[in-house]
Short mmCIF file of C-alpha atoms in Angstrom, two decimals:
data_model
loop_
_atom_site.label_atom_id
_atom_site.label_comp_id
_atom_site.label_asym_id
_atom_site.label_seq_id
_atom_site.Cartn_x
_atom_site.Cartn_y
_atom_site.Cartn_z
CA MET T 1 -152.53 -80.06 183.50
CA SER T 2 -154.13 -79.97 180.13
CA GLY T 3 -155.19 -83.12 178.33
CA THR T 4 -153.75 -84.42 175.10
CA SER T 5 -155.34 -83.79 171.75
CA GLY T 6 -157.70 -86.36 170.27
CA ILE T 7 -156.38 -88.70 167.53
CA LYS T 8 -157.66 -87.93 164.08
CA GLY T 9 -156.59 -90.00 161.16
CA SER T 10 -157.69 -92.08 158.24
CA GLU T 11 -157.19 -95.66 157.21
CA SER T 12 -153.45 -96.33 156.84
CA ALA T 13 -151.22 -99.09 155.66
CA VAL T 14 -147.99 -99.98 157.43
CA PRO T 15 -145.37 -102.26 155.85
CA VAL T 16 -144.03 -104.92 158.20
CA GLN T 17 -140.99 -106.98 157.31
CA ALA T 18 -141.36 -110.70 157.94
CA GLY T 19 -138.45 -112.89 158.91
CA THR T 20 -135.05 -111.73 159.95
CA GLY T 21 -133.76 -110.46 156.63
CA ALA T 22 -134.34 -106.80 155.83
CA GLY T 23 -134.98 -107.40 152.13
CA ARG T 24 -137.00 -110.64 152.13
CA GLY T 25 -139.62 -110.98 149.40
CA ASP T 26 -142.43 -112.20 151.72
CA SER T 27 -143.26 -108.74 153.21
CA ARG T 28 -146.89 -108.11 154.25
CA ILE T 29 -149.05 -105.04 154.66
CA HIS T 30 -151.38 -104.89 157.69
CA ASN T 31 -154.38 -102.59 158.01
CA ILE T 32 -154.45 -101.46 161.65
CA GLY T 33 -157.84 -99.77 161.28
CA TYR T 34 -157.39 -96.10 162.17
CA ARG T 35 -160.59 -94.26 161.34
CA LYS T 36 -161.80 -90.69 161.52
CA TYR T 37 -164.07 -89.93 164.50
CA ASP T 38 -167.51 -88.92 163.25
CA GLY T 39 -169.37 -88.76 166.58
CA ALA T 40 -170.50 -85.74 168.58
CA ARG T 41 -167.83 -83.55 170.17
CA LEU T 42 -169.10 -82.46 173.57
CA GLY T 43 -166.82 -79.46 173.94
CA ARG T 44 -165.48 -77.46 176.86
CA ALA T 45 -168.77 -77.32 178.76
CA TYR T 46 -168.81 -81.10 179.08
CA ALA T 47 -165.16 -81.16 180.16
CA ARG T 48 -165.87 -78.47 182.75
CA ARG T 49 -168.90 -80.37 184.02
CA SER T 50 -166.91 -83.61 184.23
CA LEU T 51 -164.16 -81.93 186.26
CA TYR T 52 -166.79 -80.37 188.54
CA THR T 53 -168.50 -83.72 189.13
CA GLN T 54 -165.22 -85.52 189.76
CA SER T 55 -164.06 -82.84 192.21
CA LEU T 56 -167.37 -82.79 194.07
CA ARG T 57 -167.40 -86.57 194.43
CA GLY T 58 -163.78 -86.47 195.56
CA ALA T 59 -164.62 -84.02 198.36
CA TYR T 60 -166.66 -86.80 200.00
CA GLY T 61 -164.29 -89.59 199.03
CA LEU T 62 -166.58 -91.04 196.35
CA GLY T 63 -164.61 -92.79 193.65
CA ARG T 64 -161.55 -92.88 195.90
CA SER T 65 -160.16 -95.38 198.39
CA GLY T 66 -162.15 -96.43 201.45
CA LYS T 67 -159.99 -94.49 203.89
CA SER T 68 -160.58 -91.32 201.87
CA LYS T 69 -164.29 -91.54 202.68
CA VAL T 70 -163.84 -91.82 206.46
CA LEU T 71 -163.09 -88.22 207.46
CA PRO T 72 -165.61 -86.39 205.22
CA MET T 73 -168.39 -88.83 206.12
CA ILE T 74 -167.62 -88.54 209.84
CA LEU T 75 -167.65 -84.74 209.61
CA PHE T 76 -170.93 -84.85 207.68
CA ALA T 77 -172.45 -87.06 210.39
CA VAL T 78 -171.12 -84.78 213.15
CA MET T 79 -172.64 -81.81 211.33
CA CYS T 80 -176.07 -83.44 211.10
CA LEU T 81 -176.24 -85.22 214.47
CA PRO T 82 -176.97 -82.15 216.64
CA ALA T 83 -179.76 -81.14 214.25
CA ALA T 84 -181.30 -84.60 214.53
CA LEU T 85 -181.13 -84.43 218.35
CA ILE T 86 -182.72 -80.98 218.37
CA VAL T 87 -185.53 -82.29 216.16
CA ALA T 88 -186.07 -85.32 218.40
CA VAL T 89 -186.36 -83.15 221.49
CA ALA T 90 -188.64 -80.66 219.76
CA VAL T 91 -191.00 -83.36 218.51
CA THR T 92 -191.04 -85.17 221.87
CA THR T 93 -191.69 -82.05 223.93
CA LYS T 94 -194.06 -80.53 221.34
CA ALA T 95 -192.05 -77.32 221.38
CA LYS T 96 -193.41 -74.21 219.66
CA ASP T 97 -190.03 -73.02 218.38
CA LEU T 98 -186.64 -74.52 217.62
CA PRO T 99 -183.98 -73.75 220.23
CA VAL T 100 -181.49 -72.88 217.47
CA ASP T 101 -182.20 -70.52 214.57
CA TYR T 102 -181.57 -71.79 211.05
CA THR T 103 -179.10 -68.97 210.45
CA ARG T 104 -177.17 -69.74 213.65
CA TYR T 105 -176.53 -73.43 213.18
CA ALA T 106 -173.53 -73.15 210.86
CA ILE T 107 -171.98 -70.46 213.08
CA LEU T 108 -172.19 -72.75 216.10
CA LEU T 109 -170.57 -75.65 214.19
CA GLN T 110 -167.93 -73.57 212.46
CA ALA T 111 -165.15 -75.85 213.76
CA VAL T 112 -166.58 -78.80 211.83
CA ILE T 113 -166.87 -76.71 208.67
CA GLY T 114 -163.28 -75.53 209.09
CA LEU T 115 -161.97 -79.09 209.48
CA PHE T 116 -163.85 -80.23 206.38
CA LEU T 117 -162.50 -77.34 204.34
CA ALA T 118 -158.95 -77.82 205.63
CA ALA T 119 -159.04 -81.51 204.66
CA GLN T 120 -160.74 -81.25 201.28
CA ALA T 121 -159.52 -77.99 199.71
CA PRO T 122 -155.89 -79.22 199.50
CA GLN T 123 -157.11 -82.60 198.25
CA SER T 124 -158.92 -80.79 195.44
CA VAL T 125 -156.01 -78.71 194.10
CA SER T 126 -152.68 -79.49 195.79
CA ARG T 127 -152.16 -82.84 194.08
CA ASP T 128 -152.94 -81.35 190.68
CA LEU T 129 -150.33 -78.65 191.27
CA ARG T 130 -147.71 -81.07 192.55
CA PHE T 131 -147.98 -83.69 189.80
CA ARG T 132 -149.33 -81.44 187.00
CA THR T 133 -152.11 -83.86 186.18
CA VAL T 134 -155.80 -84.53 186.85
CA PRO T 135 -157.61 -87.88 187.11
CA LEU T 136 -159.46 -87.26 183.84
CA TYR T 137 -158.49 -87.55 180.19
CA PHE T 138 -159.55 -84.64 178.00
CA SER T 139 -159.55 -85.01 174.23
CA ARG T 140 -158.65 -81.33 174.04
CA PRO T 141 -156.83 -79.04 176.50
CA ILE T 142 -159.13 -77.23 178.93
CA GLU T 143 -158.79 -73.51 179.56
CA ARG T 144 -157.63 -71.97 182.81
CA THR T 145 -161.12 -70.53 183.35
CA ASP T 146 -162.67 -73.99 183.00
CA TYR T 147 -160.40 -75.47 185.65
CA VAL T 148 -160.83 -72.67 188.20
CA LEU T 149 -164.61 -72.46 187.75
CA ALA T 150 -165.02 -76.23 188.09
CA LYS T 151 -162.88 -76.44 191.22
CA TYR T 152 -164.46 -73.38 192.85
CA ALA T 153 -167.98 -74.57 192.10
CA ALA T 154 -167.23 -78.10 193.35
CA MET T 155 -165.72 -76.93 196.65
CA SER T 156 -168.58 -74.49 197.25
CA THR T 157 -171.16 -77.16 196.46
CA ALA T 158 -169.48 -79.64 198.82
CA LEU T 159 -169.63 -77.05 201.61
CA PHE T 160 -173.24 -76.24 200.78
CA VAL T 161 -174.20 -79.91 201.05
CA LEU T 162 -172.41 -80.08 204.41
CA THR T 163 -174.10 -76.97 205.81
CA ALA T 164 -177.54 -77.18 204.18
CA ALA T 165 -178.24 -80.79 205.19
CA PRO T 166 -178.65 -80.02 208.92
CA VAL T 167 -180.73 -76.93 208.08
CA LEU T 168 -183.04 -79.19 206.08
CA ILE T 169 -183.23 -81.63 209.00
CA LEU T 170 -184.24 -78.79 211.32
CA TYR T 171 -186.94 -77.67 208.88
CA ILE T 172 -188.41 -81.15 208.48
CA GLY T 173 -188.35 -81.59 212.25
CA ALA T 174 -190.11 -78.26 212.76
CA LEU T 175 -192.88 -79.31 210.38
CA LEU T 176 -193.20 -82.68 212.11
CA ALA T 177 -193.55 -80.86 215.41
CA LYS T 178 -196.36 -78.84 213.81
CA MET T 179 -194.69 -75.47 214.26
CA ASP T 180 -195.94 -72.49 212.31
CA PHE T 181 -195.43 -73.30 208.62
CA ALA T 182 -194.95 -69.74 207.34
CA GLU T 183 -192.51 -68.79 210.08
CA GLN T 184 -190.45 -71.97 209.69
CA THR T 185 -190.38 -71.70 205.91
CA LYS T 186 -189.13 -68.13 206.13
CA GLY T 187 -186.44 -69.16 208.60
CA PHE T 188 -185.47 -72.12 206.42
CA GLY T 189 -185.06 -69.85 203.40
CA GLN T 190 -182.92 -67.43 205.38
CA GLY T 191 -180.81 -70.32 206.62
CA LEU T 192 -180.21 -71.56 203.07
CA VAL T 193 -179.15 -68.09 201.92
CA SER T 194 -176.76 -67.84 204.86
CA VAL T 195 -175.06 -71.18 204.21
CA ALA T 196 -174.92 -70.52 200.46
CA VAL T 197 -172.98 -67.30 201.04
CA LEU T 198 -170.81 -69.07 203.61
CA SER T 199 -170.04 -71.85 201.12
CA LEU T 200 -168.96 -69.43 198.39
CA LEU T 201 -166.82 -67.39 200.78
CA PHE T 202 -165.17 -70.31 202.57
CA GLY T 203 -164.74 -72.30 199.36
CA GLY T 204 -162.82 -69.47 197.71
CA ILE T 205 -160.63 -68.79 200.73
CA GLY T 206 -159.87 -72.48 201.22
CA LEU T 207 -158.88 -73.03 197.60
CA VAL T 208 -156.65 -69.95 197.57
CA MET T 209 -154.80 -71.13 200.67
CA ALA T 210 -154.44 -74.65 199.27
CA ALA T 211 -153.34 -73.45 195.81
CA LEU T 212 -150.46 -71.43 197.21
CA THR T 213 -148.51 -74.62 197.91
CA PRO T 214 -148.41 -78.03 196.19
CA ARG T 215 -147.77 -79.66 199.59
CA ARG T 216 -151.04 -80.92 201.01
CA GLY T 217 -149.90 -80.68 204.63
CA PHE T 218 -148.98 -77.03 204.25
CA GLY T 219 -152.34 -76.39 202.61
CA VAL T 220 -154.20 -77.94 205.55
CA ALA T 221 -152.24 -75.81 208.03
CA ALA T 222 -152.80 -72.65 205.98
CA VAL T 223 -156.58 -73.13 205.84
CA ILE T 224 -156.87 -73.84 209.56
CA ALA T 225 -154.66 -70.90 210.45
CA THR T 226 -156.62 -68.52 208.24
CA LEU T 227 -159.97 -69.46 209.75
CA VAL T 228 -159.02 -70.09 213.37
CA ILE T 229 -156.47 -67.34 213.96
CA SER T 230 -158.56 -64.66 212.26
CA TYR T 231 -161.67 -65.59 214.25
CA GLY T 232 -159.78 -65.84 217.55
CA ALA T 233 -158.07 -62.50 217.03
CA VAL T 234 -161.24 -60.68 215.97
CA SER T 235 -163.31 -62.17 218.82
CA THR T 236 -160.67 -61.19 221.38
CA VAL T 237 -160.41 -57.60 220.16
CA GLN T 238 -164.21 -57.35 219.97
CA ALA T 239 -164.49 -58.47 223.59
CA ILE T 240 -161.92 -55.85 224.63
CA ALA T 241 -163.78 -53.16 222.71
CA TRP T 242 -167.08 -54.19 224.30
CA SER T 243 -165.59 -54.10 227.79
CA GLN T 244 -164.55 -50.52 227.12
CA SER T 245 -168.06 -49.66 225.88
CA THR T 246 -166.85 -49.09 222.32
CA THR T 247 -169.84 -50.76 220.68
CA THR T 248 -169.32 -49.18 217.27
CA ALA T 249 -165.86 -50.73 217.01
CA VAL T 250 -167.33 -54.18 217.67
CA GLU T 251 -169.38 -53.97 214.47
CA TRP T 252 -166.48 -52.83 212.28
CA LEU T 253 -164.03 -55.36 213.72
CA GLY T 254 -166.29 -58.13 212.42
CA LEU T 255 -165.12 -57.30 208.90
CA PHE T 256 -161.76 -58.98 209.52
CA SER T 257 -162.77 -62.62 209.92
CA PRO T 258 -164.70 -64.89 207.52
CA ILE T 259 -166.99 -66.34 210.17
CA THR T 260 -167.80 -62.94 211.72
CA LEU T 261 -168.57 -61.64 208.24
CA ILE T 262 -171.23 -64.33 207.85
CA ASP T 263 -172.48 -63.66 211.38
CA GLY T 264 -172.80 -59.91 210.70
CA LEU T 265 -174.50 -60.44 207.35
CA GLY T 266 -177.06 -62.74 208.94
CA THR T 267 -177.74 -60.25 211.72
CA ALA T 268 -178.17 -57.34 209.31
CA PHE T 269 -180.34 -58.93 206.63
CA LEU T 270 -181.50 -62.43 207.62
CA GLY T 271 -183.00 -61.88 211.04
CA ALA T 272 -180.27 -63.84 212.82
CA SER T 273 -179.21 -63.30 216.42
CA SER T 274 -175.61 -62.19 216.76
CA SER T 275 -172.73 -63.90 218.55
CA PHE T 276 -170.86 -60.59 218.85
CA PRO T 277 -170.14 -59.45 222.43
CA GLY T 278 -173.36 -58.13 223.92
CA GLY T 279 -175.38 -59.83 221.18
CA GLU T 280 -175.45 -56.63 219.12
CA GLY T 281 -174.65 -57.17 215.47
CA PRO T 282 -174.49 -54.61 212.64
CA GLY T 283 -177.57 -52.84 211.33
CA ALA T 284 -178.53 -52.52 207.68
CA GLY T 285 -176.08 -49.69 206.96
CA VAL T 286 -172.97 -51.48 208.28
CA GLY T 287 -174.44 -54.75 206.97
CA ALA T 288 -174.22 -53.35 203.44
CA VAL T 289 -170.47 -52.95 204.01
CA TYR T 290 -170.33 -56.56 205.20
CA LEU T 291 -172.05 -57.67 201.99
CA LEU T 292 -169.65 -55.68 199.82
CA VAL T 293 -166.63 -57.14 201.63
CA ILE T 294 -167.97 -60.68 201.21
CA LEU T 295 -168.61 -60.15 197.50
CA GLY T 296 -165.15 -58.62 197.15
CA LEU T 297 -163.52 -61.61 198.86
CA ILE T 298 -165.40 -64.06 196.63
CA ALA T 299 -164.39 -62.19 193.48
CA GLY T 300 -160.88 -61.70 194.82
CA SER T 301 -160.50 -65.42 195.54
CA TYR T 302 -161.45 -66.22 191.96
CA GLY T 303 -158.98 -63.63 190.67
CA VAL T 304 -156.14 -64.95 192.83
CA LEU T 305 -156.82 -68.50 191.66
CA MET T 306 -156.75 -67.38 188.02
CA ARG T 307 -153.43 -65.61 188.58
CA ARG T 308 -151.99 -68.57 190.46
CA TYR T 309 -152.76 -71.00 187.66
CA ARG T 310 -151.43 -68.60 185.06
CA GLU T 311 -148.15 -68.59 186.98
CA VAL T 312 -147.93 -72.40 186.97
CA GLY T 313 -148.66 -72.57 183.25
CA LEU T 314 -152.27 -73.72 182.99
#
């Protein structure tokens, strides 16, 4: 998947035989104008930035065919529409508080986030793995680190745009409804931190699942299965534990699903209400374990991607 080296040469002369005879006396020499490149060489940072920009645009179908834009734009609209409706109701009724916390919004619309990730993570890496090429020409080969960092950053940014946009809509609506500025600004900041962590965690997990197979369809299924099955299993076991009054187990079980990890982190440190059974999330002590697990998964995702691309020869 590396690019070809740039052409460096000097002015050259190439003999060309005229006519059909190999030894005719009317041969000519043509100057085809090869020259040494004397301009600025932008280096690996520019190549990495170009790959990041191209991958981020591709996540929303920009620079691709029209049909490639349909699904991500629909999901973006679905993500923002409830926030716009909440704002409209709040402004109309002159409410004093938003009915949904900033930190809760992404949790409630996790299905939309999962669909976006399942569709776009394989698009970002599966085709590159299958055809061993990228839609950019590099004058020098890029390093494995450059590729992984650019793809990881692009997928995380795409998710952040998807999840932060409705949070911003809620904040603007709260200010238009003349709610308390300090309280809403604090909640808005907490919401942004929550979705930023979610974007890094989900982006890494999605890319790892997609990079394990060059088949895009398998990548989509793997991402959906990882998010949906893990959340369904953890939620079910948490409900059983709660019904048996084992409240401590409910907190620790949340460590085994990406979405419950974000939920628990928000409850412990960002003032969020919990969706755990009974509405009791982890405190600061268990929340520190949640944070360590999230950081470990983010670092682990990067490490797995580096190993995967070393195996395929990048």
